[in-house]
XYZ file of C-alpha atoms in Angstrom:
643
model
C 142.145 57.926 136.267
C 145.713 58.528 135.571
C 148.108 59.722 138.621
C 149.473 63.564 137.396
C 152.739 64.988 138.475
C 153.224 67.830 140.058
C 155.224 70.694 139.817
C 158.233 68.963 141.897
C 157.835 65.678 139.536
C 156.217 63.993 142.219
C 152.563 62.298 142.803
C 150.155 64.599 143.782
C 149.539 62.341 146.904
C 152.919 62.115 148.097
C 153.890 65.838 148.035
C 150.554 67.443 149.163
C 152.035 66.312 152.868
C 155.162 68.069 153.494
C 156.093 65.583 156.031
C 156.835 63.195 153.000
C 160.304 61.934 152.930
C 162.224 60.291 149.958
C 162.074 56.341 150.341
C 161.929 55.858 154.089
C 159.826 53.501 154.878
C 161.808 50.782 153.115
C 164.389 49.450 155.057
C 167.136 48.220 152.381
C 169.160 50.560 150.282
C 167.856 49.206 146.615
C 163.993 49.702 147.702
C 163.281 45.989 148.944
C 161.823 45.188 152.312
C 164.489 43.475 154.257
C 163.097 40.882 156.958
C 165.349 40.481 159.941
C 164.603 37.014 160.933
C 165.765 35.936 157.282
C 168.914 33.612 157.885
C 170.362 35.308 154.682
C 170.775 38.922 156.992
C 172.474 37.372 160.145
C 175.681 39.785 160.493
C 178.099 37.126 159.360
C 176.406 36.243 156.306
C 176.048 40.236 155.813
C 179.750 40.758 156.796
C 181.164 38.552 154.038
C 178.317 39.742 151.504
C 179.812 43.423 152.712
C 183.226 43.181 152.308
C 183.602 43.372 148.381
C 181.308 46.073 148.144
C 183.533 48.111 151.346
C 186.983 47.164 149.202
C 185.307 48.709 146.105
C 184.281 51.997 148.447
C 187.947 52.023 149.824
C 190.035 50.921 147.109
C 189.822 53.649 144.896
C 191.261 56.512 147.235
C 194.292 54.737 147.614
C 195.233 54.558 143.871
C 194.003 57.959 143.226
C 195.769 61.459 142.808
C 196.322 61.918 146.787
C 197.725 58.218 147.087
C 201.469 59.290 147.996
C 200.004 61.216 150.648
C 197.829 58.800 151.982
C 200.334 55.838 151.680
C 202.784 58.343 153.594
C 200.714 59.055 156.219
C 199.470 55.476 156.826
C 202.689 54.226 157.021
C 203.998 56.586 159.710
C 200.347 55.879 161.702
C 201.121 52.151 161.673
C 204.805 52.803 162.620
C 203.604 54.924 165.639
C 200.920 52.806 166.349
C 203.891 49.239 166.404
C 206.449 51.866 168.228
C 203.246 51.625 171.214
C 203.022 48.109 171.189
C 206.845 48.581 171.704
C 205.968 50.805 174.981
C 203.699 48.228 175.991
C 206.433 45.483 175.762
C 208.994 48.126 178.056
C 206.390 48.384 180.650
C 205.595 45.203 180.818
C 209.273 44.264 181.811
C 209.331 47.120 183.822
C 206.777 45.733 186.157
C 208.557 42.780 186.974
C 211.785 45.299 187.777
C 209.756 47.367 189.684
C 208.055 45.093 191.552
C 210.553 42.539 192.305
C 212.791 45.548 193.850
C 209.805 46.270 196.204
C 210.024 42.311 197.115
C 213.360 42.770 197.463
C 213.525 46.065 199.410
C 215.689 46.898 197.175
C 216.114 50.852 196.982
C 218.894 51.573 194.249
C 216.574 49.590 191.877
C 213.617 51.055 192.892
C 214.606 54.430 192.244
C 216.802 53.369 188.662
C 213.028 51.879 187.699
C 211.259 55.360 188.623
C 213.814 57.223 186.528
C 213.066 54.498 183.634
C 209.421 55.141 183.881
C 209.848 58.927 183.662
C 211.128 58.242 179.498
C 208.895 55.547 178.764
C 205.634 57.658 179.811
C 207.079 60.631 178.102
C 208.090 58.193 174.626
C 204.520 56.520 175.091
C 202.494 60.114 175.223
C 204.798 61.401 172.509
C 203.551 58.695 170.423
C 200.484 58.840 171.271
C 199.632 61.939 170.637
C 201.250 61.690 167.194
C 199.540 58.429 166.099
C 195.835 60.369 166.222
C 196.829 63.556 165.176
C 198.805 62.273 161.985
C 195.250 59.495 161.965
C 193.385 62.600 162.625
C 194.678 64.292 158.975
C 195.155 60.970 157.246
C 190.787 60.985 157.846
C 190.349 64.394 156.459
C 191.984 64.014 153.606
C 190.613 60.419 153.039
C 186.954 62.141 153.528
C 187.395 65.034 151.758
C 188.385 62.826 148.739
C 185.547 60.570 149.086
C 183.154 63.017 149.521
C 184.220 65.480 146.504
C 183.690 61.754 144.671
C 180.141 61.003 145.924
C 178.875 64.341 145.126
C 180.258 64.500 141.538
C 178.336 61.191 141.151
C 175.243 62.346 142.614
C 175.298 65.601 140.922
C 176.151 64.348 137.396
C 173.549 63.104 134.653
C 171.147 64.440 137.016
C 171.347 61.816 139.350
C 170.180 63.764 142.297
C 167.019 64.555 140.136
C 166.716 61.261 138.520
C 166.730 58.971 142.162
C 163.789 61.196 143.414
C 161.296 60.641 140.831
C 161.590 56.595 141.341
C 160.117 55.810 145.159
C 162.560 53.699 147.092
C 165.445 54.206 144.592
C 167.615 55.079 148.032
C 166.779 56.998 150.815
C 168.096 60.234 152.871
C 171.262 60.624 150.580
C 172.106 64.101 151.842
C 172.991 61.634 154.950
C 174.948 59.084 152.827
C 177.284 62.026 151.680
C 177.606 63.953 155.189
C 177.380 61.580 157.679
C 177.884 57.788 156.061
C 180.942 58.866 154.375
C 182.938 60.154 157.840
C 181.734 56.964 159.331
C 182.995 55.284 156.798
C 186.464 56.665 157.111
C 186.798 56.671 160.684
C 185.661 53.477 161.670
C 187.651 51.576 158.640
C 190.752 53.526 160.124
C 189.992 52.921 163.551
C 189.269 49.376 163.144
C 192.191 48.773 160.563
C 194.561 50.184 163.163
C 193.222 48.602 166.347
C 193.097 45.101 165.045
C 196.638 45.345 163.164
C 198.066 46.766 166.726
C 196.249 43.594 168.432
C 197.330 41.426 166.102
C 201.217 42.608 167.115
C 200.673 42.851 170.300
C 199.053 39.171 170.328
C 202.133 37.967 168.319
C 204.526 39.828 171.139
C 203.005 39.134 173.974
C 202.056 35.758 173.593
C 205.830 34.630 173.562
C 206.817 36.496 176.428
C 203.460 35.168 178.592
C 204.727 31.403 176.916
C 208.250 32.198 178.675
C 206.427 33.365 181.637
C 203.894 30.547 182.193
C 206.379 27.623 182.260
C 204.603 24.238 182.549
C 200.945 22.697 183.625
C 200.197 19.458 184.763
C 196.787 18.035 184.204
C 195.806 14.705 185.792
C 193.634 12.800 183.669
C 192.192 9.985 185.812
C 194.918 8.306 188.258
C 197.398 7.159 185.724
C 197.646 9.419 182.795
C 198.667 13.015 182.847
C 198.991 15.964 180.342
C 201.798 17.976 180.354
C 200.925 21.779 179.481
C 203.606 23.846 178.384
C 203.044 27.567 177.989
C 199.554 26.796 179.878
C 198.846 30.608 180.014
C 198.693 31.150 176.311
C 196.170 28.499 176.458
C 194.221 30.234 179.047
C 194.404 33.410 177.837
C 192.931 31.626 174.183
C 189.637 29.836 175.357
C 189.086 32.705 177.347
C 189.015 35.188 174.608
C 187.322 32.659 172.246
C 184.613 32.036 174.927
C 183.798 35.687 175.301
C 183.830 36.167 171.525
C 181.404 34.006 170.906
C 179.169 34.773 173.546
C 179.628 38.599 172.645
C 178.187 37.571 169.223
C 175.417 35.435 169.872
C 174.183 38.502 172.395
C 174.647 41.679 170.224
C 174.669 40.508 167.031
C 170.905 42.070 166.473
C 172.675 45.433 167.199
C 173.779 45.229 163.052
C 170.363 45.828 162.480
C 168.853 47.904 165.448
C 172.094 51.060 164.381
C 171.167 50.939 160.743
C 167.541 51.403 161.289
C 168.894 54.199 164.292
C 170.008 55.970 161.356
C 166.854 56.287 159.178
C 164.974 56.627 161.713
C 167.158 59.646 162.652
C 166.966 60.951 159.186
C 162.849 60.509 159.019
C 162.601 62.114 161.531
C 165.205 65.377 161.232
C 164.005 65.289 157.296
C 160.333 66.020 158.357
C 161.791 69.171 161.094
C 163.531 70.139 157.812
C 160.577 70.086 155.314
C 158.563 72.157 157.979
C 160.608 74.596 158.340
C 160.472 75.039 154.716
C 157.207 75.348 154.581
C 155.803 77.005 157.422
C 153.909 79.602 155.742
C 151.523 76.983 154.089
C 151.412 75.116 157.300
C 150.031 78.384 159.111
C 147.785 79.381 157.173
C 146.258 75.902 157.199
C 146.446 75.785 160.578
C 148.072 72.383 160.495
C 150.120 72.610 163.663
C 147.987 70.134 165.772
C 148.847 67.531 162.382
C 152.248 68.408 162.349
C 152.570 67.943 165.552
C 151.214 64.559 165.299
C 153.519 63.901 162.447
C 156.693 64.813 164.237
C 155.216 62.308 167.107
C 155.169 59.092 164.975
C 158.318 59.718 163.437
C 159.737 60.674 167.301
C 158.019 57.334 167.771
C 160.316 55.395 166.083
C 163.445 57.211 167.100
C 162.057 55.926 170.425
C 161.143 52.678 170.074
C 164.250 51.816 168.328
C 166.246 53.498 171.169
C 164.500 51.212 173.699
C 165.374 47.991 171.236
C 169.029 49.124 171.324
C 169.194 49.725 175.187
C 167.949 46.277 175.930
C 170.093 44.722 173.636
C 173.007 46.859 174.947
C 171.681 45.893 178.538
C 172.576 41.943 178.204
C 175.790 42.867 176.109
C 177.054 45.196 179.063
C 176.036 42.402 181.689
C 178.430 40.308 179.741
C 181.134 42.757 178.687
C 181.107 44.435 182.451
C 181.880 41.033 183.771
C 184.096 39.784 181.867
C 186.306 42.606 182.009
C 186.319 42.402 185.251
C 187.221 38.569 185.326
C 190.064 39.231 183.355
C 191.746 41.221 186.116
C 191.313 38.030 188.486
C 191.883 35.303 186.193
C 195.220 35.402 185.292
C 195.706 35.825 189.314
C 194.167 32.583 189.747
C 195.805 31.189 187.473
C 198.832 32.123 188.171
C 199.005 32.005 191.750
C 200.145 28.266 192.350
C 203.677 29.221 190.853
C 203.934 32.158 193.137
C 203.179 30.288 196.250
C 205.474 27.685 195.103
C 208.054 30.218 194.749
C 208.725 29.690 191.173
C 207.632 33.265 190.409
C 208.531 36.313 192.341
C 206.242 39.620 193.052
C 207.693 41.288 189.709
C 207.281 37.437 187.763
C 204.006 37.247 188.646
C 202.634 41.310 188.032
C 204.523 40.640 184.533
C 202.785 37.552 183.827
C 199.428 39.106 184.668
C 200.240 41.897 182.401
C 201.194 39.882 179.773
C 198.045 37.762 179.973
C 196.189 40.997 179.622
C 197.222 41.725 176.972
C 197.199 38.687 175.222
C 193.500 38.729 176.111
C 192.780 42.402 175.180
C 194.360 41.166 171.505
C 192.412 38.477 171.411
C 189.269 40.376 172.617
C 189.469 42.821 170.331
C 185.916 41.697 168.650
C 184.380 41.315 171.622
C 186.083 45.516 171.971
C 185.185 46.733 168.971
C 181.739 45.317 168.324
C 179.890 48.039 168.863
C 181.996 49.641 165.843
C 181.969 46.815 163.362
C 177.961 46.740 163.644
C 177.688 50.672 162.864
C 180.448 49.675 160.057
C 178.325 47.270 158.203
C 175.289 49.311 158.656
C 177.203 52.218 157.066
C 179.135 50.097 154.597
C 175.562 48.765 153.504
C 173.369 52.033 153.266
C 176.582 53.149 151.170
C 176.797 50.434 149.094
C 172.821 51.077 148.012
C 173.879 54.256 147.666
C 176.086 53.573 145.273
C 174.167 51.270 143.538
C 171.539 53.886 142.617
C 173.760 56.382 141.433
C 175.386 53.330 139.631
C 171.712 52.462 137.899
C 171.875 56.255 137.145
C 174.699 56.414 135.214
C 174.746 53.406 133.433
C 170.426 54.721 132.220
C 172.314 58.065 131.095
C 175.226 55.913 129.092
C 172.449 54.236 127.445
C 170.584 56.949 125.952
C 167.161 55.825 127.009
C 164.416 58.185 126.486
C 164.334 61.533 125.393
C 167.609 61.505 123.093
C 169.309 65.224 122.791
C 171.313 66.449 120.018
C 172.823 69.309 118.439
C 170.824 70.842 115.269
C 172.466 72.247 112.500
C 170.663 75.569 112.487
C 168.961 78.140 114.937
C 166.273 76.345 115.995
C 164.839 74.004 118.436
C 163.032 71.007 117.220
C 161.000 68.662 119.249
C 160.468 65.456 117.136
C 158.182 62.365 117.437
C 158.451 62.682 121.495
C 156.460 60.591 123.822
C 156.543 61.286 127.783
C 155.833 58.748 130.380
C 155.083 59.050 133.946
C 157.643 57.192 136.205
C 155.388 53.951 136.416
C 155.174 54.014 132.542
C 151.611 54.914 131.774
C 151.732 57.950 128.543
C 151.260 61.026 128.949
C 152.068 63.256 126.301
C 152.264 61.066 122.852
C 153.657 62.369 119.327
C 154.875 65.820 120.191
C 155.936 67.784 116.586
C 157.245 71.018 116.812
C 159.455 73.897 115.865
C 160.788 76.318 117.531
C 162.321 79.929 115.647
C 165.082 81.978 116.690
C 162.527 85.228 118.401
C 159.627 82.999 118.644
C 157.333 83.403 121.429
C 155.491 80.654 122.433
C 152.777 80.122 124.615
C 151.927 76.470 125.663
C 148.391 76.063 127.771
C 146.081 73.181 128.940
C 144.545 71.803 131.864
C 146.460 71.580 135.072
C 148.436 68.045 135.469
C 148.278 67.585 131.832
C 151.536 67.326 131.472
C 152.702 70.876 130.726
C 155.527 71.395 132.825
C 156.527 67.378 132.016
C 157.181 68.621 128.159
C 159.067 71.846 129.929
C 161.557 69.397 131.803
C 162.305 67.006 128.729
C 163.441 70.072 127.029
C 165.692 70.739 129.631
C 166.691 67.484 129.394
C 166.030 66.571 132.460
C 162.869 64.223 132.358
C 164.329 60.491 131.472
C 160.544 58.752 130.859
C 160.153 59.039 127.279
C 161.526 58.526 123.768
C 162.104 61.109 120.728
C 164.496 63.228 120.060
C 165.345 67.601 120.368
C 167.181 69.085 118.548
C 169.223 72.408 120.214
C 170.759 74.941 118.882
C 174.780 74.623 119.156
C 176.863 77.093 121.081
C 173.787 79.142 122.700
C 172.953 80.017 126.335
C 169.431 78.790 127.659
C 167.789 79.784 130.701
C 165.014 77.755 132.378
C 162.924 79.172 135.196
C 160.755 76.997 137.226
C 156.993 78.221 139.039
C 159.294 78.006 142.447
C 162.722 79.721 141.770
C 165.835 77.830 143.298
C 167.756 80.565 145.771
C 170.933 79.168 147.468
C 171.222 80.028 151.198
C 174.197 83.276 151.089
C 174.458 86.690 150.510
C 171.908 88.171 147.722
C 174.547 89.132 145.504
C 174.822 84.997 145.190
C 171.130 84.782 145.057
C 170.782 87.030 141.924
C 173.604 86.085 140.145
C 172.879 82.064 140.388
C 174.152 79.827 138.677
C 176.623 82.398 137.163
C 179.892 82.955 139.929
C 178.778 85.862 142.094
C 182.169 87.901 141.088
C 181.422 87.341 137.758
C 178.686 90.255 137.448
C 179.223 94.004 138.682
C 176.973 94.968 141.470
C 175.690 97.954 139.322
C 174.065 95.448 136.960
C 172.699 93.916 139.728
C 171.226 96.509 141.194
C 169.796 97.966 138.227
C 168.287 94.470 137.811
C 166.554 94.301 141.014
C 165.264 97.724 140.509
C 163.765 96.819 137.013
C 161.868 93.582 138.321
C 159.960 95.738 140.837
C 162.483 95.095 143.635
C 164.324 98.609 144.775
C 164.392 97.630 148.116
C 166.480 94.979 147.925
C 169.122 96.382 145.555
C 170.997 97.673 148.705
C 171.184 94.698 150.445
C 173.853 92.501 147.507
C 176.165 91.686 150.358
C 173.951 90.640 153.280
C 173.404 87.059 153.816
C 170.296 84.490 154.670
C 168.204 81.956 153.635
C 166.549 84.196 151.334
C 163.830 82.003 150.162
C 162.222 81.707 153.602
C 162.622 85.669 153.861
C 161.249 86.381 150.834
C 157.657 86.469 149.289
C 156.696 83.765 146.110
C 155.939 86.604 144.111
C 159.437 88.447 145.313
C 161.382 84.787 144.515
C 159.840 85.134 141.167
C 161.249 88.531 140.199
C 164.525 87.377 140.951
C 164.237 84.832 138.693
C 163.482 87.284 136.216
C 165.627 89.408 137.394
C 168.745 86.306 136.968
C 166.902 86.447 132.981
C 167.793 90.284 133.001
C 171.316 89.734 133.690
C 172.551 86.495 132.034
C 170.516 87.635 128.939
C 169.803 84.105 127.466
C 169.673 83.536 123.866
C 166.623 81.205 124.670
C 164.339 81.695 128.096
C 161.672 78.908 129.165
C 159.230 79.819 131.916
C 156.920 77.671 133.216
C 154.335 79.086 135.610
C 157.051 81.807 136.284
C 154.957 84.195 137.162
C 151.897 82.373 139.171
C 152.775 84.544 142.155
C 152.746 88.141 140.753
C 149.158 90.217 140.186
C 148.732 90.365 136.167
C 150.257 94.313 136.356
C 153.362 92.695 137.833
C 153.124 89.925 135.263
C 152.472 92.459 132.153
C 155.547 94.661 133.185
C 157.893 91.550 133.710
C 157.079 90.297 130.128
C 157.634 93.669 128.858
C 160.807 93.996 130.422
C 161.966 90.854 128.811
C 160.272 91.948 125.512
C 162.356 95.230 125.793
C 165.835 94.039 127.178
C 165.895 90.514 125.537
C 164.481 91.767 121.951
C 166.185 88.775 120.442
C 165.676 86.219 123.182
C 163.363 83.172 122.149
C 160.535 82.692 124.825
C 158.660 79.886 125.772
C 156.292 79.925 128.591
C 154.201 77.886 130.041
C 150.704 79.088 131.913
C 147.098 79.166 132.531
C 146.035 82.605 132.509
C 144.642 84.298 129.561
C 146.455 87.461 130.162
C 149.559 85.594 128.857
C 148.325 85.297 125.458
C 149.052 89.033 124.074
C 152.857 88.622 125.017
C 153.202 85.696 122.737
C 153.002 85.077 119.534
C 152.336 81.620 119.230
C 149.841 79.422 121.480
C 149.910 75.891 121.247
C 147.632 73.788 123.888
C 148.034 70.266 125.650
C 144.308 68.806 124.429
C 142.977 65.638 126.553
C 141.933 62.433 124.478
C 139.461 60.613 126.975
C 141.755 57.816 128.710
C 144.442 58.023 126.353
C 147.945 60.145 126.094
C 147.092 63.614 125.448
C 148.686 65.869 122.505
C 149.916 68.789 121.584
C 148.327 71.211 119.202
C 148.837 74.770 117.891
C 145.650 77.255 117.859
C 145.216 80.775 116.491
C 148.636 83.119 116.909
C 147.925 86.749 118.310
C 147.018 89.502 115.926
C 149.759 91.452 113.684
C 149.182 94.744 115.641
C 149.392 92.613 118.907
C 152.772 91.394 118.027
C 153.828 94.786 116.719
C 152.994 96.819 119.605
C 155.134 94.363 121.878
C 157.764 93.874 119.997
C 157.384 90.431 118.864
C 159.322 89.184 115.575
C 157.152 88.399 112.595
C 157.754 85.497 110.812
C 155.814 84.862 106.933
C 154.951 81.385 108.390
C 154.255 79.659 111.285
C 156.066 76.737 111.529
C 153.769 73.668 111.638
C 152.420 71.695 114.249
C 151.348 67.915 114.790
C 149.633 66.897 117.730
């Protein structure tokens, strides 16, 4: 037996549970089932593999309309961020000033290097504060940008509609867009920044510890000897390469353990999220105890994944803790023989120790920022998927697959030689022929999952499985209400006028709107804000949809199941009222119930054929007096039909 779609495009298996969410359980981006043990996902393989697609994500900002900006602001960060290193270079000669006067008991100088030390704190907070509040606005605009570009990607073509009818096409991309995207920015900047101020502080430091270190003499067996010059660069260099490495080889499964820490976190706030959106059906279920259960497993992984990270970040602390507390002794030790030979005084030998700190903090600045460049590829990677599917998206759309849509040359709409798919490919609707008038009123009817409300979306142009073409009418306005009306979170004035601007319809209208779908109570309430579909009954949602019909009076209106909610008085009136205030509208509904039949003056049904594609066919139109009495347009001839 064929798999039907629901109402929301999906299997009927996966949205019965509303704890579904879109694509989690696969653990790559492009809906593949990554293995962690494969040598082709260690993190250095998976850095290089990363990098183009990150230069393609970060590239474009800076050549784009806000670039002078950008460039501007960058360039004053980095100049802030080299006038520190700068600081750092003052105070480190200031220690050996300082200290040496101490040695020296040497009061004048002592007091000269407090007095010095008063300007280069204030300089180095001035600075500092500077470098992350201009970073600070150089991020906002750099996400603000990004994210205005994501979301015109996702919500073009219908890519947002598109990616959730194929399972795995990409997963959580509300989270891509809102969170993804800041990490993006601030961890590029921050690690950008950082390693371009170690780098200069490496290249600074490193000749002033060279001056300080003077020479090393290593005895290789009883004749030969090495002579070391600079021998605290040296020391300063296998340290930091040591602890590199070692950093590495201990947290390099953290790559893995953050980006599956973020889906996990999405599963399991995306199934909070779909409960609360349906709690009604959930009640009167009584499905709390399964929910419950639900929430656990996901909770479950949150957990178990937060244990994996803490023991991984257990034996990377044990390391990191201690060596960064060796490197306050270290350079001591090393350093010491000089000073007790006397070739170094107090303030030589604090300099040289701050030098060689910061030659190693340069050097470490992997081991530092480790933490960061994991969460960067993870982000960098679920983006990069991201951007793939939307990329798959567009290029489908550029193609003209499917359904093809065109403009006709006259007043109708004309459906020709269509075939729908479901998203797996198996047929569903083959050979659909029809016609549709200026004033018709059409009534299409079959069995439930028989692809009704499929035909209703490839007329919106919205369905991709398929091939055929429609044929619209140019320059008209068409309205399409689905069985579960969309209503944006804001005040109702927003609610009722959607998609239309809410100050681009009086409140009168509005009003008088509500009033005529059966909704007086609420036509005094146009300013007050909520989540109105969680306040407000189906049948209530409904009306407003109708009541939306009322006000943007569209030349051609498509229902499908729009009024499923309302009692059949509810349902007679609404029809009338669209009969009455949209005389010339075209309708085209589709439903189950019978009573549907005298407000339409054509009926055509979806008709089964055994395990094949079904088809379309049109059956006896209502009476003449039927369509006089409700206003229908008569037409000499029905246009014909081909299933």
């Amino acid at each position: 037996m064929r798999k039907r779609l629901n109402k929301s495009g999906q299997k009927n298996s996966a949205v019965a549970n509303p704890r579904g969410s879109a694509g989690s359980n696969l653990d790559s981006t492009d809906g593949q089932v990554v293995t962690s043990n494969s040598t082709e996902n260690s993190p250095t393989t998976r850095l290089r593999r990363l990098l183009p697609s990150a230069w393609a994500m970060i590239r474009p900002y800076w050549s784009s309309e806000d670039r002078w900006a950008a460039w501007g602001l960058l360039l004053v960060v980095v100049g802030l961020s080299l006038a520190m290193v700068h600081m750092s270079v003052l105070f480190n000669q200031w220690n050996n000033a300082f200290y040496t006067a101490l040695q020296e008991k040497n009061n004048t100088v002592f007091l000269h290097q407090l007095l010095r030390l008063s300007w280069l704190v204030g300089l180095t907070i001035f600075f500092a504060v500077y470098q992350l509040y201009l970073n600070q606005m150089l991020e906002i605009r750099w996400r603000r940008w990004l994210t205005e570009r994501y979301l015109r990607a996702w919500l073009a073509n219908g890519a947002y509609y598109r990616m959730q009818l194929v399972a795995g096409e990409t997963d959580n991309p509300d989270q891509r867009i809102a969170e993804d995207v800041h990490l993006l920015v601030s961890h590029t900047l921050g690690l950008f920044i950082g390693g371009m101020r170690a780098l200069v502080s490496l290249v600074a430091f490193v000749a002033i510890l060279w001056a300080l270190s003077g020479t090393l003499t290593v005895f290789v067996g009883w004749s030969f000897s090495i002579i070391l010059p600079g021998y605290m660069v040296w020391a300063a260099i296998l340290y930091a390469i040591a602890g590199t490495w070692l950093t590495h080889w201990i947290g390099r499964p953290l790559v893995r353990l953050n980006y599956d820490k973020q889906r996990c976190e999405a599963d399991f706030r995306f199934g909070l999220v779909r409960f609360r959106e349906n709690t009604e059906g959930v009640a009167l279920y009584r499905g709390e105890a399964d929910e419950l259960r639900g929430f656990r497993e996901r909770f479950e992984a949150v957990v178990m994944n937060w244990w994996d990270i803490m023991r991984r970040q257990k034996r990377l602390t044990y390391f990191t803790a201690g060596y960064g507390q060796a490197a306050w002794i270290f350079p001591s030790v090393v350093a010491a023989p000089r000073y007790f030979r006397g070739n170094l005084t107090l303030g030589g030998l604090m300099q040289t120790i701050g030098a060689f700190s910061q030659v190693q903090t340069s050097l470490s600045f992997f081991i530092d920022s480790y933490k960061q460049i994991a969460e960067w590829c993870s982000v960098v990677e679920r983006l990069s998927g991201f951007e793939s599917a939307l990329e798959r998206v567009r290029i489908q759309a550029a193609a003209g697959g499917g359904v093809r849509r065109a403009d006709g040359g006259g007043t109708d709409l004309t459906v020709e030689g269509v075939d729908l798919y479901l998203p797996d490919g198996q047929p569903l609707i083959a050979n659909v022929n029809l016609s549709l008038l200026r004033g018709d009123t059409v009534l299409l009817g079959g069995a439930s999952g028989s692809g009704k409300s499929t035909l209703f979306r490839a007329i919106a142009g919205i369905w991709p499985f398929g091939r055929g073409e429609i044929r619209g009418p140019r320059g008209t306005q068409v309205l399409f209400l689905p069985q579960k009306p969309y209503l944006p979170i804001g005040t109702l004035r927003e609610v009722v006028s959607y998609p239309m601007p809410a100050d681009g319809v009086d409140d009168p209208t509005l009003r008088e709107a509500l009033e005529a779908v059966g909704l007086p109570g609420l036509a005094g309430r146009l300013g007050e804000a909520g989540h109105w579909a969680l306040q407000l009954s189906p049948g209530e949602q409904q009306r407003i949809a109708f009541a939306r019909a009322v006000v943007q009076k569209p030349d051609w209106l498509f229902l499908d199941e729009a009024t499923s909610a309302v009692d059949e008085a509810t349902e007679a009136r609404l029809y009338r009222l669209v009969r009455e205030r949209l005389a010339g509208t075209t309708v085209f509904s589709v439903g189950h119930r019978a009573t549907l039949r005298p407000f339409h003056s054509r009926q055509l049904l979806v008709r089964a054929n055994g395990n094949g594609p079904s088809s379309i066919v049109e059956v006896t139109a209502v009476a003449e007096s039927a369509r006089g009495n409700l206003g229908v347009p008569k037409h000499d001839k029905v246009p014909a039909m081909a299933g």
